[in-house]
Short mmCIF file of C-alpha atoms in Angstrom, two decimals:
data_model
loop_
_atom_site.label_atom_id
_atom_site.label_comp_id
_atom_site.label_asym_id
_atom_site.label_seq_id
_atom_site.Cartn_x
_atom_site.Cartn_y
_atom_site.Cartn_z
CA ASP Q 1 -4.06 -3.49 2.53
CA ALA Q 2 -5.13 -0.05 3.70
CA GLY Q 3 -8.10 -0.17 5.99
CA VAL Q 4 -10.84 2.38 6.41
CA ILE Q 5 -9.22 5.78 6.78
CA GLN Q 6 -10.84 8.55 8.79
CA SER Q 7 -9.77 12.13 9.27
CA PRO Q 8 -9.21 14.00 11.39
CA ARG Q 9 -8.45 11.68 14.31
CA HIS Q 10 -9.29 14.39 16.78
CA GLU Q 11 -11.33 17.57 16.41
CA VAL Q 12 -11.94 20.21 19.03
CA THR Q 13 -14.11 23.15 18.12
CA GLU Q 14 -16.50 25.64 19.62
CA MET Q 15 -20.23 25.21 19.51
CA GLY Q 16 -21.89 26.74 16.51
CA GLN Q 17 -19.01 25.88 14.20
CA GLU Q 18 -19.35 23.58 11.24
CA VAL Q 19 -17.61 20.22 11.58
CA THR Q 20 -16.75 17.93 8.70
CA LEU Q 21 -15.61 14.37 9.23
CA ARG Q 22 -14.11 12.40 6.37
CA CYS Q 23 -13.92 8.75 5.48
CA LYS Q 24 -12.18 6.72 2.81
CA PRO Q 25 -13.59 3.19 2.64
CA ILE Q 26 -11.63 0.10 1.70
CA SER Q 27 -11.14 -0.08 -2.04
CA GLY Q 28 -13.77 -2.29 -3.64
CA HIS Q 29 -16.24 -2.00 -0.81
CA ASN Q 30 -19.60 -0.70 -1.90
CA SER Q 31 -21.30 -0.12 1.44
CA LEU Q 32 -20.35 2.57 3.91
CA PHE Q 33 -21.65 3.15 7.42
CA TRP Q 34 -21.36 6.06 9.85
CA TYR Q 35 -21.63 5.30 13.58
CA ARG Q 36 -21.51 7.41 16.71
CA GLN Q 37 -20.22 6.07 20.03
CA THR Q 38 -20.96 7.67 23.40
CA MET Q 39 -20.89 6.40 26.92
CA MET Q 40 -24.59 6.98 27.35
CA ARG Q 41 -25.90 5.49 24.11
CA GLY Q 42 -23.17 3.11 23.02
CA LEU Q 43 -22.71 2.51 19.29
CA GLU Q 44 -25.43 3.98 17.11
CA LEU Q 45 -25.75 3.68 13.36
CA LEU Q 46 -26.34 7.11 11.88
CA ILE Q 47 -26.58 6.41 8.17
CA TYR Q 48 -25.44 3.95 5.60
CA PHE Q 49 -24.82 4.05 1.88
CA ASN Q 50 -24.84 1.33 -0.72
CA ASN Q 51 -23.24 2.10 -4.08
CA ASN Q 52 -23.01 5.76 -3.01
CA VAL Q 53 -26.75 6.01 -2.39
CA PRO Q 54 -28.08 6.64 1.13
CA ILE Q 55 -30.17 3.62 2.09
CA ASP Q 56 -31.12 4.33 5.68
CA ASP Q 57 -30.62 7.63 7.48
CA SER Q 58 -33.09 6.97 10.27
CA GLY Q 59 -30.30 7.20 12.82
CA MET Q 60 -29.32 10.75 11.92
CA PRO Q 61 -30.23 12.68 15.05
CA GLU Q 62 -31.50 15.88 13.46
CA ASP Q 63 -31.24 18.20 10.52
CA ARG Q 64 -27.95 19.58 11.75
CA PHE Q 65 -26.38 16.33 10.59
CA SER Q 66 -25.85 15.53 6.93
CA ALA Q 67 -23.82 12.93 5.08
CA LYS Q 68 -22.71 12.61 1.50
CA MET Q 69 -20.92 10.07 -0.60
CA PRO Q 70 -19.97 11.75 -3.88
CA ASN Q 71 -18.00 8.74 -5.10
CA ALA Q 72 -17.06 5.22 -4.10
CA SER Q 73 -13.90 6.29 -2.30
CA PHE Q 74 -15.03 9.19 -0.16
CA SER Q 75 -17.73 10.17 2.30
CA THR Q 76 -18.31 13.09 4.64
CA LEU Q 77 -20.40 13.57 7.74
CA LYS Q 78 -21.15 17.19 8.48
CA ILE Q 79 -22.57 18.83 11.58
CA GLN Q 80 -23.76 22.40 11.24
CA PRO Q 81 -24.11 24.05 13.66
CA SER Q 82 -22.35 21.85 16.19
CA GLU Q 83 -23.46 21.56 19.81
CA PRO Q 84 -21.70 20.19 22.93
CA ARG Q 85 -24.01 17.16 22.95
CA ASP Q 86 -22.53 16.14 19.61
CA SER Q 87 -19.27 15.30 21.37
CA ALA Q 88 -18.57 11.64 20.70
CA VAL Q 89 -16.39 9.30 18.71
CA TYR Q 90 -17.59 8.93 15.15
CA PHE Q 91 -16.71 5.77 13.27
CA CYS Q 92 -16.88 4.96 9.63
CA ALA Q 93 -17.10 1.37 8.45
CA SER Q 94 -17.23 -0.25 5.04
CA SER Q 95 -18.09 -3.62 3.63
CA SER Q 96 -18.81 -5.39 0.40
CA ARG Q 97 -22.43 -6.06 -0.33
CA SER Q 98 -24.15 -7.66 -3.27
CA TRP Q 99 -27.71 -8.61 -4.21
CA LYS Q 100 -26.88 -12.02 -2.80
CA ARG Q 101 -26.35 -10.47 0.61
CA ASP Q 102 -23.12 -12.36 0.97
CA ASN Q 103 -22.74 -10.69 4.32
CA GLN Q 104 -19.16 -9.66 4.35
CA PRO Q 105 -18.41 -8.14 7.74
CA GLN Q 106 -17.97 -4.44 8.28
CA HIS Q 107 -14.46 -3.09 8.72
CA PHE Q 108 -14.09 -0.06 10.95
CA GLY Q 109 -11.81 2.95 10.86
CA ASP Q 110 -10.06 4.23 13.98
CA GLY Q 111 -12.66 6.94 14.47
CA THR Q 112 -12.74 10.70 14.93
CA ARG Q 113 -12.91 11.92 18.51
CA LEU Q 114 -15.01 15.06 18.39
CA SER Q 115 -15.20 17.55 21.24
CA ILE Q 116 -17.53 20.51 21.02
CA LEU Q 117 -16.80 23.18 23.63
CA ALA A 1 -37.27 -5.72 17.00
CA GLN A 2 -33.76 -7.01 16.87
CA SER A 3 -31.62 -6.50 19.94
CA VAL A 4 -28.43 -7.71 21.55
CA THR A 5 -27.84 -8.05 25.28
CA GLN A 6 -24.46 -8.30 26.92
CA PRO A 7 -25.29 -8.86 30.58
CA ASP A 8 -21.81 -8.24 31.93
CA ILE A 9 -20.66 -4.63 31.83
CA HIS A 10 -17.25 -5.34 33.35
CA ILE A 11 -15.31 -8.57 33.84
CA THR A 12 -11.98 -9.03 35.56
CA VAL A 13 -9.86 -12.14 35.14
CA SER A 14 -6.32 -13.17 35.95
CA GLU A 15 -3.86 -13.72 33.14
CA GLY A 16 -3.94 -17.34 32.08
CA ALA A 17 -7.49 -17.90 33.27
CA SER A 18 -10.29 -18.91 30.94
CA LEU A 19 -12.82 -16.39 29.73
CA GLU A 20 -16.43 -16.44 28.65
CA LEU A 21 -18.30 -13.31 27.60
CA ARG A 22 -22.04 -13.65 27.29
CA CYS A 23 -24.21 -12.43 24.44
CA ASN A 24 -27.92 -12.96 23.89
CA TYR A 25 -29.78 -11.78 20.84
CA SER A 26 -33.33 -11.29 19.74
CA TYR A 27 -33.94 -11.88 16.05
CA GLY A 28 -36.77 -13.53 14.19
CA ALA A 29 -34.82 -15.25 11.45
CA THR A 30 -31.45 -16.95 11.24
CA PRO A 31 -29.07 -14.39 12.68
CA TYR A 32 -25.75 -13.25 11.38
CA LEU A 33 -23.66 -12.73 14.49
CA PHE A 34 -20.37 -11.01 15.16
CA TRP A 35 -17.91 -10.29 17.92
CA TYR A 36 -15.77 -7.18 17.71
CA VAL A 37 -13.00 -5.97 20.02
CA GLN A 38 -12.13 -2.35 20.69
CA SER A 39 -8.86 -1.31 22.28
CA PRO A 40 -8.63 2.18 23.80
CA GLY A 41 -8.51 4.86 21.14
CA GLN A 42 -9.00 2.36 18.35
CA GLY A 43 -11.76 1.29 16.07
CA LEU A 44 -13.56 -2.03 16.21
CA GLN A 45 -11.74 -5.10 15.01
CA LEU A 46 -13.65 -8.17 13.92
CA LEU A 47 -12.84 -11.23 16.04
CA LEU A 48 -15.18 -13.71 14.42
CA LYS A 49 -18.49 -14.13 12.69
CA TYR A 50 -21.27 -16.68 12.36
CA PHE A 51 -23.37 -16.88 9.24
CA SER A 52 -24.36 -20.54 9.00
CA GLY A 53 -22.97 -24.05 9.30
CA ASP A 54 -20.83 -25.19 12.19
CA THR A 55 -22.11 -23.57 15.37
CA LEU A 56 -18.63 -23.34 16.87
CA VAL A 57 -16.65 -20.67 15.08
CA GLN A 58 -13.00 -19.88 15.44
CA GLY A 59 -11.67 -16.36 15.30
CA ILE A 60 -8.46 -14.45 15.58
CA LYS A 61 -6.29 -14.18 18.69
CA GLY A 62 -7.38 -17.59 19.96
CA PHE A 63 -11.04 -16.67 20.47
CA GLU A 64 -14.00 -18.87 19.64
CA ALA A 65 -17.75 -18.50 19.95
CA GLU A 66 -20.63 -20.94 19.98
CA PHE A 67 -24.02 -20.24 18.47
CA LYS A 68 -26.85 -21.83 20.43
CA ARG A 69 -30.17 -21.24 18.75
CA SER A 70 -32.19 -22.75 21.60
CA GLN A 71 -30.70 -20.25 24.03
CA SER A 72 -30.45 -17.33 21.59
CA SER A 73 -26.85 -16.99 22.65
CA PHE A 74 -23.49 -16.43 21.02
CA ASN A 75 -20.96 -16.51 23.85
CA LEU A 76 -17.32 -15.68 23.27
CA ARG A 77 -14.63 -17.86 24.86
CA LYS A 78 -10.89 -18.06 25.23
CA PRO A 79 -9.13 -20.83 27.16
CA SER A 80 -6.26 -18.69 28.44
CA VAL A 81 -6.39 -14.92 28.58
CA HIS A 82 -3.36 -12.74 27.90
CA TRP A 83 -2.83 -9.26 29.32
CA SER A 84 -3.12 -7.87 25.78
CA ASP A 85 -6.72 -9.08 25.64
CA ALA A 86 -7.80 -6.26 27.94
CA ALA A 87 -10.26 -4.26 25.85
CA GLU A 88 -13.96 -3.76 25.27
CA TYR A 89 -15.85 -6.50 23.48
CA PHE A 90 -19.00 -5.99 21.46
CA CYS A 91 -21.45 -8.57 20.24
CA ALA A 92 -23.57 -7.63 17.22
CA VAL A 93 -26.35 -9.04 15.09
CA GLU A 94 -26.99 -8.03 11.49
CA SER A 95 -30.54 -7.18 10.63
CA ASN A 96 -32.24 -8.07 7.37
CA THR A 97 -31.58 -4.50 6.23
CA ASP A 98 -27.79 -4.83 6.58
CA LYS A 99 -27.69 -2.84 9.82
CA LEU A 100 -25.44 -3.99 12.63
CA ILE A 101 -27.09 -3.85 16.03
CA PHE A 102 -24.56 -3.78 18.83
CA GLY A 103 -24.73 -4.76 22.44
CA THR A 104 -23.59 -2.31 25.08
CA GLY A 105 -20.20 -3.97 25.37
CA THR A 106 -18.24 -5.80 28.05
CA ARG A 107 -15.07 -4.27 29.36
CA LEU A 108 -12.42 -6.90 30.11
CA GLN A 109 -9.71 -6.21 32.64
CA VAL A 110 -6.80 -8.65 33.00
CA PHE A 111 -4.70 -8.86 36.14
CA PRO A 112 -1.13 -10.20 35.98
#
């Protein structure tokens, strides 16, 4: 089975540029999570969606960050304008959730390593 | 507030030795607990999970973990470590709003 697919794997760009990270969740999963990993702050949840609807975006650092999930098989995380402090590894994860909260674990993609110069 | 503490930032063991990685959590209700492993340049792979029932859970790659409610702990163990186990290990607790709260991780180094 294909896992969570993220693209690009690496992104290097200059500050001020727009950055778009992409994620394809596992087919059939209805919850999607975006995380950021840095040495200083560890793994932070940025936002998560359930059935394509954003449920909690309290982790989004500021208005420069936005995330969308136009359909069940695709999500984007956009940073505009980007800044050097946004450099990190960004992970997408997906899981299957129901009203019963059957607590299926989250499956992670391999991440996008983002460097803002 | 929910939190996870991994007291050991870095652990070094010899190949073939036993391993225990510590994890303590703070959560008001029955926790859902996880251990993930991250190899360099890779995403997080689920090793095992605890939702309910038997407090000793078995995972992949020969790992196991024991949930101890009285100690608020969920320590990860392996009887004999292999060089390929060198990686970073994260303990996590799931909140009642489906959010995973991660510990800061323990980096495992294995000497031949």
